[in-house]
Short mmCIF file of C-alpha atoms in Angstrom, two decimals:
data_model
loop_
_atom_site.label_atom_id
_atom_site.label_comp_id
_atom_site.label_asym_id
_atom_site.label_seq_id
_atom_site.Cartn_x
_atom_site.Cartn_y
_atom_site.Cartn_z
CA MET A 12 86.60 -63.74 -1.17
CA THR A 13 84.08 -62.54 1.41
CA LYS A 14 80.39 -62.60 1.21
CA ASN A 15 78.38 -59.44 2.39
CA VAL A 16 75.22 -60.42 3.62
CA ILE A 17 72.42 -57.63 4.17
CA ILE A 18 69.49 -58.42 6.44
CA ILE A 19 66.07 -57.07 5.09
CA PRO A 20 63.96 -56.73 8.35
CA ALA A 21 60.35 -58.14 7.94
CA THR A 22 57.83 -55.55 7.73
CA LYS A 23 54.60 -57.72 8.41
CA GLU A 24 53.73 -59.63 11.38
CA LYS A 25 52.22 -63.27 11.18
CA TYR A 26 48.93 -63.48 13.21
CA ASN A 27 49.62 -65.70 16.09
CA LYS A 28 48.70 -65.99 19.75
CA ASP A 29 51.90 -63.49 20.41
CA SER A 30 51.47 -60.88 18.02
CA VAL A 31 47.61 -60.70 18.06
CA GLN A 32 47.68 -58.19 20.96
CA ASN A 33 50.04 -55.90 18.99
CA PHE A 34 48.11 -55.82 15.87
CA LYS A 35 46.42 -52.54 15.51
CA ARG A 36 42.63 -53.50 14.63
CA ARG A 37 41.47 -56.89 13.06
CA ARG A 38 38.08 -57.55 11.63
CA VAL A 39 36.77 -60.43 13.72
CA ALA A 40 33.80 -62.54 13.52
CA ALA A 41 32.58 -65.76 15.68
CA TYR A 42 30.89 -68.96 14.68
CA ALA A 43 28.31 -70.52 16.90
CA ARG A 44 26.40 -73.92 16.37
CA VAL A 45 24.11 -76.51 18.09
CA SER A 46 23.37 -79.63 16.48
CA THR A 47 19.67 -80.07 17.69
CA SER A 48 16.68 -77.42 18.34
CA HIS A 49 15.66 -78.98 21.56
CA GLU A 50 14.70 -76.70 24.52
CA GLU A 51 18.04 -77.64 26.36
CA GLN A 52 20.22 -76.56 23.33
CA GLN A 53 18.42 -73.40 22.70
CA SER A 54 20.14 -71.99 25.75
CA SER A 55 23.52 -73.07 24.70
CA TYR A 56 23.00 -71.40 21.17
CA GLU A 57 21.98 -68.20 22.73
CA ALA A 58 24.63 -68.38 25.27
CA GLN A 59 27.44 -68.78 22.65
CA VAL A 60 26.05 -65.99 20.46
CA GLU A 61 25.75 -63.32 23.60
CA TYR A 62 29.48 -64.67 24.58
CA TYR A 63 31.16 -64.06 21.41
CA THR A 64 29.58 -60.93 20.65
CA ASN A 65 30.48 -59.26 23.88
CA TYR A 66 33.96 -61.08 23.95
CA ILE A 67 34.80 -59.50 20.56
CA LYS A 68 33.73 -56.19 21.41
CA GLN A 69 35.66 -55.85 24.53
CA GLN A 70 39.06 -56.39 22.50
CA LYS A 71 40.12 -52.95 21.64
CA GLN A 72 42.51 -54.22 18.93
CA TRP A 73 39.74 -55.92 17.39
CA GLU A 74 36.70 -54.76 15.26
CA PHE A 75 33.39 -56.64 15.56
CA VAL A 76 31.98 -58.27 12.22
CA SER A 77 29.27 -60.52 13.19
CA VAL A 78 28.47 -63.59 14.93
CA TYR A 79 27.55 -66.22 12.39
CA ALA A 80 25.43 -69.05 13.42
CA ASP A 81 23.34 -72.25 12.68
CA GLU A 82 20.71 -73.72 14.97
CA GLY A 83 20.00 -77.53 14.70
CA ILE A 84 22.14 -78.24 12.00
CA THR A 85 24.85 -81.26 12.04
CA GLY A 86 28.46 -80.39 12.00
CA CYS A 87 29.20 -83.72 9.78
CA ASN A 88 29.31 -81.58 6.50
CA THR A 89 29.07 -77.87 5.69
CA LYS A 90 26.40 -78.35 2.80
CA ASN A 91 23.41 -77.17 4.59
CA ARG A 92 24.93 -74.85 7.10
CA ASP A 93 23.86 -71.45 5.78
CA GLY A 94 25.53 -69.36 8.80
CA PHE A 95 28.89 -71.24 8.20
CA ASN A 96 28.98 -70.98 4.46
CA SER A 97 28.06 -67.22 4.66
CA MET A 98 31.01 -66.62 7.10
CA ILE A 99 33.45 -68.48 4.87
CA ALA A 100 32.21 -66.36 1.87
CA ASP A 101 32.87 -63.14 3.64
CA ALA A 102 36.17 -64.12 4.75
CA LEU A 103 37.33 -65.20 1.30
CA ASN A 104 36.08 -61.91 -0.20
CA ASN A 105 38.08 -59.92 2.36
CA ARG A 106 35.56 -58.88 5.19
CA ILE A 107 37.01 -61.07 7.98
CA ASP A 108 40.57 -61.33 9.28
CA LEU A 109 39.90 -63.60 12.11
CA ILE A 110 37.40 -66.32 12.91
CA ILE A 111 36.76 -67.65 16.71
CA THR A 112 34.97 -70.50 17.55
CA LYS A 113 34.13 -72.41 20.71
CA SER A 114 35.94 -75.82 19.60
CA VAL A 115 36.91 -77.95 16.45
CA SER A 116 33.72 -80.02 16.71
CA ARG A 117 31.78 -76.72 16.47
CA PHE A 118 33.61 -75.72 13.25
CA ALA A 119 33.33 -79.05 11.55
CA ARG A 120 33.36 -82.89 12.65
CA ASN A 121 34.67 -83.82 9.25
CA THR A 122 38.48 -83.73 9.00
CA VAL A 123 38.57 -83.29 5.24
CA ASP A 124 35.80 -80.27 5.69
CA SER A 125 37.86 -78.79 8.41
CA LEU A 126 41.49 -78.99 6.67
CA THR A 127 40.16 -77.73 3.44
CA THR A 128 38.21 -74.88 4.63
CA ILE A 129 41.37 -74.03 6.79
CA ARG A 130 43.71 -73.88 4.24
CA LYS A 131 41.46 -71.79 2.03
CA LEU A 132 41.12 -69.16 4.62
CA LYS A 133 45.10 -69.22 5.14
CA GLU A 134 45.49 -68.40 1.61
CA LYS A 135 43.26 -65.37 2.02
CA ASN A 136 45.34 -64.39 5.26
CA VAL A 137 42.31 -65.40 7.58
CA GLU A 138 43.08 -67.12 10.80
CA CYS A 139 40.94 -69.23 12.96
CA TYR A 140 41.13 -69.47 16.90
CA PHE A 141 39.57 -72.54 18.63
CA GLU A 142 39.32 -71.52 22.20
CA LYS A 143 38.90 -74.93 23.92
CA GLU A 144 41.98 -76.42 22.15
CA ASN A 145 43.72 -73.17 22.32
CA ILE A 146 44.83 -73.71 18.55
CA TRP A 147 45.61 -70.80 16.27
CA THR A 148 45.80 -71.93 12.62
CA PHE A 149 48.77 -69.65 11.84
CA ASP A 150 50.75 -71.18 14.53
CA SER A 151 53.55 -73.60 13.23
CA LYS A 152 51.96 -76.35 15.24
CA GLY A 153 48.37 -75.41 14.37
CA GLU A 154 47.68 -77.68 11.35
CA LEU A 155 49.27 -80.79 13.19
CA LEU A 156 46.89 -80.34 16.23
CA LEU A 157 44.01 -79.36 14.01
CA THR A 158 44.38 -82.69 12.12
CA ILE A 159 44.60 -84.53 15.11
CA MET A 160 41.39 -82.96 16.92
CA SER A 161 39.47 -83.01 13.70
CA SER A 162 39.97 -86.63 13.55
CA LEU A 163 38.81 -87.11 17.20
CA ALA A 164 35.84 -85.02 16.39
CA GLN A 165 34.91 -87.15 13.42
CA GLU A 166 35.30 -90.31 15.32
CA GLU A 167 33.23 -89.00 18.17
CA SER A 168 30.54 -88.26 15.25
CA ARG A 169 30.96 -91.77 13.93
CA SER A 170 30.27 -93.11 17.49
CA ILE A 171 27.19 -90.78 18.08
CA SER A 172 25.88 -91.70 14.60
CA GLU A 173 26.11 -95.55 15.25
CA ASN A 174 24.64 -95.16 18.72
CA CYS A 175 21.48 -93.53 17.41
CA THR A 176 21.29 -95.93 14.40
CA TRP A 177 21.47 -98.62 16.72
CA GLY A 178 18.74 -97.17 18.98
CA GLN A 179 16.48 -96.34 15.99
CA ARG A 180 16.71 -99.96 14.75
CA LYS A 181 16.21 -101.34 18.00
CA ARG A 182 12.55 -99.27 18.24
CA PHE A 183 11.93 -100.81 14.71
CA ALA A 184 12.49 -104.20 15.77
CA ASP A 185 10.15 -103.56 18.85
CA GLY A 186 7.50 -102.38 16.37
CA LYS A 187 7.56 -98.88 17.65
CA VAL A 188 6.09 -96.25 14.91
CA THR A 189 6.81 -92.93 14.42
CA VAL A 190 6.28 -90.41 11.43
CA PRO A 191 6.90 -86.51 10.95
CA PHE A 192 3.51 -85.66 12.41
CA GLN A 193 3.93 -82.14 10.97
CA ARG A 194 4.25 -83.45 7.42
CA PHE A 195 1.94 -86.50 7.49
CA LEU A 196 -1.78 -86.07 6.49
CA GLY A 197 -4.45 -87.81 8.47
CA TYR A 198 -2.66 -88.61 11.85
CA ASP A 199 -1.59 -86.85 15.07
CA ARG A 200 0.59 -87.97 17.59
CA GLY A 201 -1.21 -89.61 20.37
CA GLU A 202 -0.50 -89.40 24.19
CA ASP A 203 1.21 -92.90 23.86
CA GLY A 204 3.23 -91.51 20.70
CA ASN A 205 1.42 -93.72 18.18
CA LEU A 206 -0.85 -92.50 15.34
CA VAL A 207 -4.29 -91.27 15.95
CA ILE A 208 -6.82 -89.92 13.30
CA ASN A 209 -7.01 -86.51 12.73
CA GLU A 210 -10.84 -86.62 11.31
CA GLU A 211 -10.60 -83.31 9.38
CA GLN A 212 -7.20 -84.39 7.53
CA ALA A 213 -8.64 -87.72 6.98
CA LYS A 214 -11.32 -86.44 4.71
CA THR A 215 -9.02 -85.56 2.53
CA ILE A 216 -7.12 -88.83 2.29
CA ARG A 217 -10.60 -90.56 1.73
CA LYS A 218 -11.38 -87.96 -1.19
CA ILE A 219 -8.04 -88.72 -2.67
CA TYR A 220 -8.72 -92.64 -2.57
CA GLY A 221 -12.46 -92.37 -3.66
CA LEU A 222 -11.15 -89.97 -6.64
CA PHE A 223 -8.80 -92.44 -7.66
CA LEU A 224 -10.91 -95.30 -7.65
CA GLN A 225 -13.52 -92.96 -9.69
CA GLY A 226 -10.81 -93.36 -12.50
CA ARG A 227 -8.98 -90.00 -11.83
CA SER A 228 -5.12 -90.19 -12.26
CA PRO A 229 -2.68 -88.63 -9.35
CA TYR A 230 -2.04 -85.80 -11.99
CA SER A 231 -5.86 -85.02 -11.97
CA ILE A 232 -6.26 -85.40 -8.38
CA ALA A 233 -3.48 -83.07 -7.68
CA LYS A 234 -5.01 -80.47 -9.84
CA LEU A 235 -8.54 -80.73 -8.18
CA LEU A 236 -6.83 -80.45 -4.77
CA THR A 237 -5.01 -77.24 -5.47
CA LYS A 238 -8.26 -75.95 -7.22
CA GLU A 239 -10.16 -76.47 -4.17
CA ASN A 240 -7.47 -74.86 -1.83
CA ILE A 241 -6.94 -77.84 0.25
CA LEU A 242 -3.39 -77.71 1.90
CA THR A 243 -0.72 -80.69 1.36
CA PRO A 244 0.78 -82.55 3.95
CA GLY A 245 3.54 -79.85 4.03
CA SER A 246 0.80 -77.18 4.24
CA LYS A 247 1.71 -75.99 0.58
CA LYS A 248 -1.03 -74.64 -1.71
CA VAL A 249 -0.04 -76.66 -4.75
CA TRP A 250 -0.18 -80.43 -5.00
CA SER A 251 2.01 -82.60 -7.00
CA GLN A 252 1.00 -86.08 -8.60
CA SER A 253 3.95 -87.58 -6.71
CA THR A 254 2.43 -86.31 -3.16
CA VAL A 255 -0.97 -87.86 -4.24
CA LYS A 256 0.55 -91.46 -5.39
CA SER A 257 2.59 -91.28 -2.10
CA ILE A 258 -0.56 -90.98 -0.21
CA LEU A 259 -2.19 -93.79 -2.37
CA THR A 260 0.69 -96.24 -1.70
CA ASN A 261 1.20 -95.64 2.06
CA GLU A 262 0.65 -98.43 4.03
CA LYS A 263 0.04 -96.45 7.11
CA TYR A 264 -3.37 -95.48 5.86
CA LYS A 265 -4.69 -99.04 6.15
CA GLY A 266 -3.43 -99.19 9.72
CA ASP A 267 -0.11 -101.01 9.01
CA ALA A 268 3.37 -99.57 9.08
CA LEU A 269 6.49 -100.51 7.12
CA LEU A 270 9.63 -99.49 9.10
CA GLN A 271 13.08 -98.63 7.60
CA LYS A 272 12.19 -97.56 4.28
CA VAL A 273 15.07 -95.58 3.74
CA TYR A 274 18.57 -95.54 5.55
CA THR A 275 21.43 -93.13 6.06
CA VAL A 276 24.46 -94.62 3.86
CA ASP A 277 27.18 -92.33 5.27
CA PHE A 278 27.18 -90.52 8.60
CA LEU A 279 29.46 -87.65 7.14
CA SER A 280 27.08 -86.90 4.06
CA LYS A 281 23.84 -87.87 5.76
CA LYS A 282 23.00 -89.32 2.34
CA LYS A 283 19.78 -91.42 2.43
CA LYS A 284 18.95 -94.36 0.12
CA ILE A 285 15.75 -96.24 -0.56
CA ASN A 286 16.06 -99.52 1.40
CA GLU A 287 16.20 -102.22 -1.30
CA GLY A 288 17.23 -105.10 0.93
CA GLU A 289 20.68 -103.66 2.27
CA ILE A 290 19.22 -103.64 6.04
CA PRO A 291 16.36 -105.33 7.60
CA GLN A 292 12.90 -103.97 7.48
CA TYR A 293 9.96 -104.51 9.85
CA TYR A 294 6.04 -104.56 8.91
CA VAL A 295 3.83 -103.83 11.92
CA GLU A 296 0.28 -105.07 11.16
CA GLY A 297 -2.54 -103.37 12.88
CA ASN A 298 -0.60 -100.72 14.50
CA HIS A 299 -3.27 -98.26 14.65
CA LYS A 300 -6.86 -97.52 13.38
CA ALA A 301 -7.08 -97.25 9.66
CA ILE A 302 -8.38 -94.37 7.65
CA ILE A 303 -8.91 -96.61 4.42
CA PRO A 304 -10.15 -100.30 4.95
CA PRO A 305 -7.36 -102.72 4.04
CA ALA A 306 -9.38 -104.39 1.38
CA ILE A 307 -9.83 -100.99 -0.31
CA PHE A 308 -6.25 -100.22 -0.07
CA ASP A 309 -5.08 -103.22 -1.82
CA ILE A 310 -7.66 -102.73 -4.52
CA VAL A 311 -5.82 -99.22 -5.21
CA GLN A 312 -2.31 -100.98 -4.96
CA LYS A 313 -3.34 -103.66 -7.77
CA LYS A 314 -4.90 -100.60 -9.88
CA ILE A 315 -1.72 -98.61 -9.45
CA LYS A 316 0.27 -101.69 -10.55
CA VAL A 317 -1.56 -102.46 -13.69
CA HIS A 318 -2.08 -98.94 -14.88
CA TYR A 319 0.89 -97.16 -13.93
CA SER A 320 3.88 -99.67 -14.17
CA GLY A 321 5.45 -101.75 -17.13
CA LYS A 322 5.72 -100.76 -20.80
CA ASN A 323 2.01 -100.22 -21.09
CA ARG A 324 1.43 -98.05 -18.36
CA ARG A 325 -0.95 -95.31 -18.38
CA SER A 326 0.00 -91.80 -18.74
CA SER A 327 -1.42 -89.37 -16.08
CA VAL A 328 -0.82 -85.93 -17.42
CA GLY A 329 -4.41 -84.87 -18.42
CA ILE A 330 -8.19 -86.03 -18.17
CA PHE A 331 -7.86 -88.43 -21.07
CA SER A 332 -4.79 -90.19 -19.73
CA GLY A 333 -5.37 -93.67 -19.21
CA LYS A 334 -8.59 -93.51 -20.88
CA ILE A 335 -7.87 -93.98 -24.70
CA LYS A 336 -6.97 -97.44 -26.19
CA CYS A 337 -5.50 -98.05 -29.73
CA GLY A 338 -7.62 -100.72 -31.38
CA ASP A 339 -4.70 -101.78 -33.18
CA CYS A 340 -2.15 -102.77 -30.58
CA GLY A 341 -4.37 -102.41 -27.34
CA SER A 342 -1.84 -99.63 -25.90
CA TRP A 343 -2.87 -96.45 -24.33
CA TYR A 344 -2.94 -93.08 -26.16
CA GLY A 345 -0.51 -90.28 -24.91
CA ALA A 346 -0.37 -86.64 -25.35
CA LYS A 347 1.90 -85.50 -27.83
CA VAL A 348 2.57 -81.60 -28.55
CA TRP A 349 3.08 -80.66 -32.27
CA HIS A 350 4.89 -77.30 -33.24
CA SER A 351 6.11 -76.89 -29.74
CA THR A 352 8.06 -73.76 -30.99
CA ASP A 353 5.77 -71.80 -33.13
CA LYS A 354 2.17 -70.34 -33.32
CA TYR A 355 0.67 -73.47 -34.58
CA ARG A 356 1.42 -75.30 -31.15
CA ARG A 357 -1.23 -77.96 -30.33
CA THR A 358 -1.76 -80.87 -28.25
CA VAL A 359 -2.90 -84.30 -29.74
CA TRP A 360 -3.40 -87.76 -28.59
CA GLN A 361 -1.95 -90.73 -30.54
CA CYS A 362 -0.86 -94.33 -29.48
CA ASN A 363 2.08 -94.35 -27.38
CA HIS A 364 3.28 -97.49 -29.19
CA LYS A 365 2.36 -96.31 -32.80
CA PHE A 366 5.76 -96.34 -34.51
CA ASP A 367 7.11 -99.23 -32.37
CA GLY A 368 8.18 -102.48 -34.43
CA GLN A 369 8.13 -102.94 -37.93
CA LYS A 370 4.43 -102.30 -38.49
CA LYS A 371 3.16 -98.94 -37.22
CA CYS A 372 -0.27 -98.71 -35.68
CA SER A 373 -2.93 -97.13 -38.43
CA THR A 374 -5.08 -95.56 -35.57
CA PRO A 375 -5.73 -91.75 -36.15
CA HIS A 376 -4.33 -89.15 -33.86
CA LEU A 377 -7.41 -86.85 -32.37
CA ASN A 378 -7.21 -83.48 -30.56
CA GLU A 379 -8.96 -82.79 -27.17
CA GLU A 380 -11.78 -80.77 -28.70
CA ILE A 381 -12.93 -83.68 -31.04
CA LEU A 382 -12.70 -86.03 -28.09
CA LYS A 383 -14.85 -83.91 -25.89
CA GLU A 384 -17.35 -83.60 -28.95
CA LEU A 385 -17.53 -87.26 -29.45
CA PHE A 386 -18.08 -87.61 -25.69
CA VAL A 387 -21.29 -85.36 -25.52
CA LYS A 388 -22.50 -87.24 -28.65
CA ALA A 389 -21.83 -90.66 -26.69
CA VAL A 390 -23.85 -89.52 -23.60
CA ASN A 391 -26.68 -87.98 -25.71
CA LEU A 392 -27.00 -91.69 -27.23
CA LEU A 393 -26.71 -93.39 -23.81
CA PHE A 394 -29.36 -91.14 -22.66
CA THR A 395 -32.02 -92.70 -24.69
CA GLU A 396 -31.33 -95.93 -22.67
CA LYS A 397 -31.59 -93.90 -19.31
CA LYS A 398 -34.93 -95.30 -17.91
CA LYS A 399 -34.18 -98.86 -18.87
CA MET A 400 -30.78 -98.82 -17.51
CA ILE A 401 -32.11 -97.54 -14.14
CA GLU A 402 -34.77 -100.23 -14.15
CA ASP A 403 -32.28 -103.11 -15.26
CA TYR A 404 -30.19 -102.08 -12.36
CA ASN A 405 -32.85 -102.06 -9.38
CA THR A 406 -34.02 -105.50 -10.80
CA ILE A 407 -30.46 -107.16 -10.61
CA LYS A 408 -28.70 -105.16 -7.86
CA ASN A 409 -29.44 -107.53 -5.03
CA THR A 410 -28.31 -110.45 -6.99
CA ILE A 411 -25.02 -109.31 -8.83
CA TYR A 412 -23.77 -107.30 -5.70
CA ASP A 413 -25.03 -109.43 -2.99
CA THR A 414 -22.23 -109.85 -0.49
CA SER A 415 -24.01 -111.78 2.48
CA ILE A 416 -22.12 -115.18 1.66
CA LEU A 417 -18.68 -113.52 1.23
CA GLU A 418 -19.06 -111.50 4.61
CA ILE A 419 -19.34 -114.94 6.48
CA GLU A 420 -16.12 -116.04 4.95
CA GLN A 421 -13.38 -113.55 6.20
CA LYS A 422 -11.02 -115.03 3.81
CA ARG A 423 -12.86 -113.75 0.87
CA LEU A 424 -13.10 -110.26 2.57
CA GLN A 425 -11.42 -108.45 -0.60
CA GLN A 426 -13.86 -109.87 -2.96
CA CYS A 427 -16.64 -108.45 -0.60
CA MET A 428 -14.98 -104.98 -0.84
CA GLU A 429 -14.56 -105.28 -4.60
CA LYS A 430 -18.16 -105.83 -5.19
CA GLN A 431 -19.19 -103.01 -2.84
CA ASN A 432 -16.66 -100.90 -4.67
CA ARG A 433 -18.05 -101.90 -8.02
CA LYS A 434 -21.79 -101.41 -6.64
CA LYS A 435 -20.78 -97.86 -5.48
CA ALA A 436 -19.25 -96.92 -9.01
CA MET A 437 -22.55 -98.20 -10.57
CA GLU A 438 -24.67 -96.15 -8.33
CA LYS A 439 -22.29 -93.22 -9.06
CA PHE A 440 -22.85 -93.61 -12.96
CA LEU A 441 -26.57 -94.06 -12.49
CA ASN A 442 -26.80 -90.90 -10.50
CA GLN A 443 -24.87 -88.93 -12.75
CA ILE A 444 -27.12 -90.22 -15.69
CA LYS A 445 -30.14 -89.21 -13.54
CA ILE A 446 -29.07 -85.44 -13.06
CA LEU A 447 -28.20 -85.03 -17.11
CA ASP A 448 -30.56 -82.93 -18.73
CA ARG A 449 -32.56 -84.27 -21.91
CA ILE A 450 -29.65 -83.11 -24.10
CA TYR A 451 -26.05 -83.10 -22.82
CA MET A 452 -24.96 -80.01 -24.18
CA GLU A 453 -21.26 -79.68 -23.21
CA PHE A 454 -18.37 -81.44 -21.83
CA ASP A 455 -17.55 -81.46 -17.96
CA GLU A 456 -14.98 -83.53 -16.02
CA ASP A 457 -17.30 -84.89 -13.35
CA SER A 458 -19.41 -86.45 -15.96
CA TRP A 459 -16.15 -87.72 -17.88
CA TYR A 460 -14.89 -89.56 -14.69
CA SER A 461 -18.10 -90.69 -13.65
CA LEU A 462 -19.61 -92.20 -16.72
CA ILE A 463 -16.41 -93.44 -18.97
CA GLU A 464 -14.43 -96.51 -18.34
CA TYR A 465 -12.50 -96.07 -21.62
CA ILE A 466 -12.53 -95.19 -25.45
CA THR A 467 -11.40 -97.62 -28.00
CA ILE A 468 -10.17 -95.98 -31.41
CA PHE A 469 -10.07 -98.25 -34.61
CA ASP A 470 -10.45 -95.58 -37.13
CA LYS A 471 -11.88 -91.93 -37.30
CA LYS A 472 -15.35 -93.63 -38.19
CA ASP A 473 -15.16 -96.17 -35.64
CA ILE A 474 -14.64 -94.95 -32.12
CA ARG A 475 -16.08 -97.02 -29.15
CA PHE A 476 -17.09 -95.46 -25.86
CA THR A 477 -17.00 -98.05 -23.12
CA PHE A 478 -19.28 -96.78 -20.00
CA LYS A 479 -18.91 -98.11 -16.51
CA ASN A 480 -22.08 -100.08 -16.56
CA GLY A 481 -20.40 -101.95 -19.54
CA VAL A 482 -22.52 -100.55 -22.25
CA GLU A 483 -20.53 -99.66 -25.61
CA ILE A 484 -21.61 -97.00 -28.00
CA ARG A 485 -19.94 -96.30 -31.38
CA VAL A 486 -19.71 -92.81 -32.47
#
C-alpha cells in the first residue's frame, strides 16, 4: 500500500544569524557592564552604551528598546545587578525579542547563571547575541559554545578572585591597614594611605565612649545622638545601637588594627563570613594615632563583656536597662509589655529570671512612672547630705585617687586609668549634686545617668538606690 505524505511548509522562521536580516522588525536591547567604577573603566562603560545605542538604531530591521547597564558591578552573580535583572524581566514580559552584549563574560561569569538565564529567555522566544564570540543562542551550536565560553569566563573570574585575595592577604601580612573611609567615623586617609584623625568626627567618638562610661547603654546613646542630629558613619540621621556598639568595640580607635575580620567564602556568590579562625588574622599594634587611650578602651571592653554578654547580661532598650537588680536572685530587671494588643497596653519592669527554676523570685514588678517618682525621692534624701559629701570628697580625693606611684610603673597603667576614670565619674556626680535645687522636682535623664549606679528591689517597701559615690538610700 502506497503512503501519501503531504508536506506542510513552515510559516515562522527561527531567529538566527542567517534569518535576522529578513525579519521585519525585532525589538532589540543591549546590555553593558563594567566591574569597577574606576576612571579608566568609566570611558569603557560610556563607550559601550553609546556604541550599542547607535548600532541598534542603524539597523532598519530592528526597533531600539534600551541599553541596560550596570556600572561597578561584578559579573560573578546576577543578584545585585539591577540593570541586568530589569532587562531580563522586560524580556520575559514580552517587551524584547533580541538582546545584544559584547561578550559572554559581560553577560555573566557564572556558568549556571548564564545557561539558566538563556534557557528562560529561549522559552519566551528571546534570543541573545554575543558579539565577540559570534554566538547566537538560537543556533544549533549556540548552547554548546555558550557552555564552553561561560566555563572559561568563570575560570577567569576564579583566577582574578584568587589573585586579588592573595594580594589582599599579602598586604595584611605586611601590616598595611585600610578602612572604608567614607563610612568610617573619626579618621581620614592620610598622604601615605594610613589613618589620620579627623578632629571634628573624633569629638563624636569621644562622646560615645564618655556616655558609655557614664552608664548609658548603646541603645540610649543611639537615641541621644539621633536627637542631637549627629550623623552616623554612613551619613544617616538615625543611629542604631549596633552602630554604637561597633564603635565601642573597634580596636582602631585605640590605635591598633585587627586585619581580616571577615573573608569571602565563595568567589561566585561573594558571600562574606566572620573569620572565626578559618584563615589567619593579623593584629597591628600602634598603627596610627589613637582617639581613645588604650587603657580606657580596655576598660570599656571589660564593661561590655560583663554587662552585655552571658545569661545575666544587661538589656539596653531603655534608660532603666541594666540599672535595676532583683534582690532575690541578683539578676537584672527587663522591660515587659503587658496587654500589647489592647487599650490597656503598658510597659513594666520585672526580673528577667523571675520564673526560671522551681522557685520564682518574689520581687515585684514596677512601672516607669513609679521608678521615676522613687528616684526623685531618693535624690531629695541624698540632697540633705550634699554639703558633707562635697567636704568629704575634697578631704580624701588626693589620697584615694592618687596615681603618682602607678604612673611610674608602666605595667600598671590600666589601674592608673581606672582610678582617673573613677575620679572623673565622682566629680561628675558631685557637679550634678551641686547644680540641683534645694528640692529636686522632676525626673531627668542626665541626673539619672550621672547619679545612679543601680537600684536593688527587695519588695515594694524595700527599694534601695545605690549612688555613684557608694551611698545607698532606701526609699
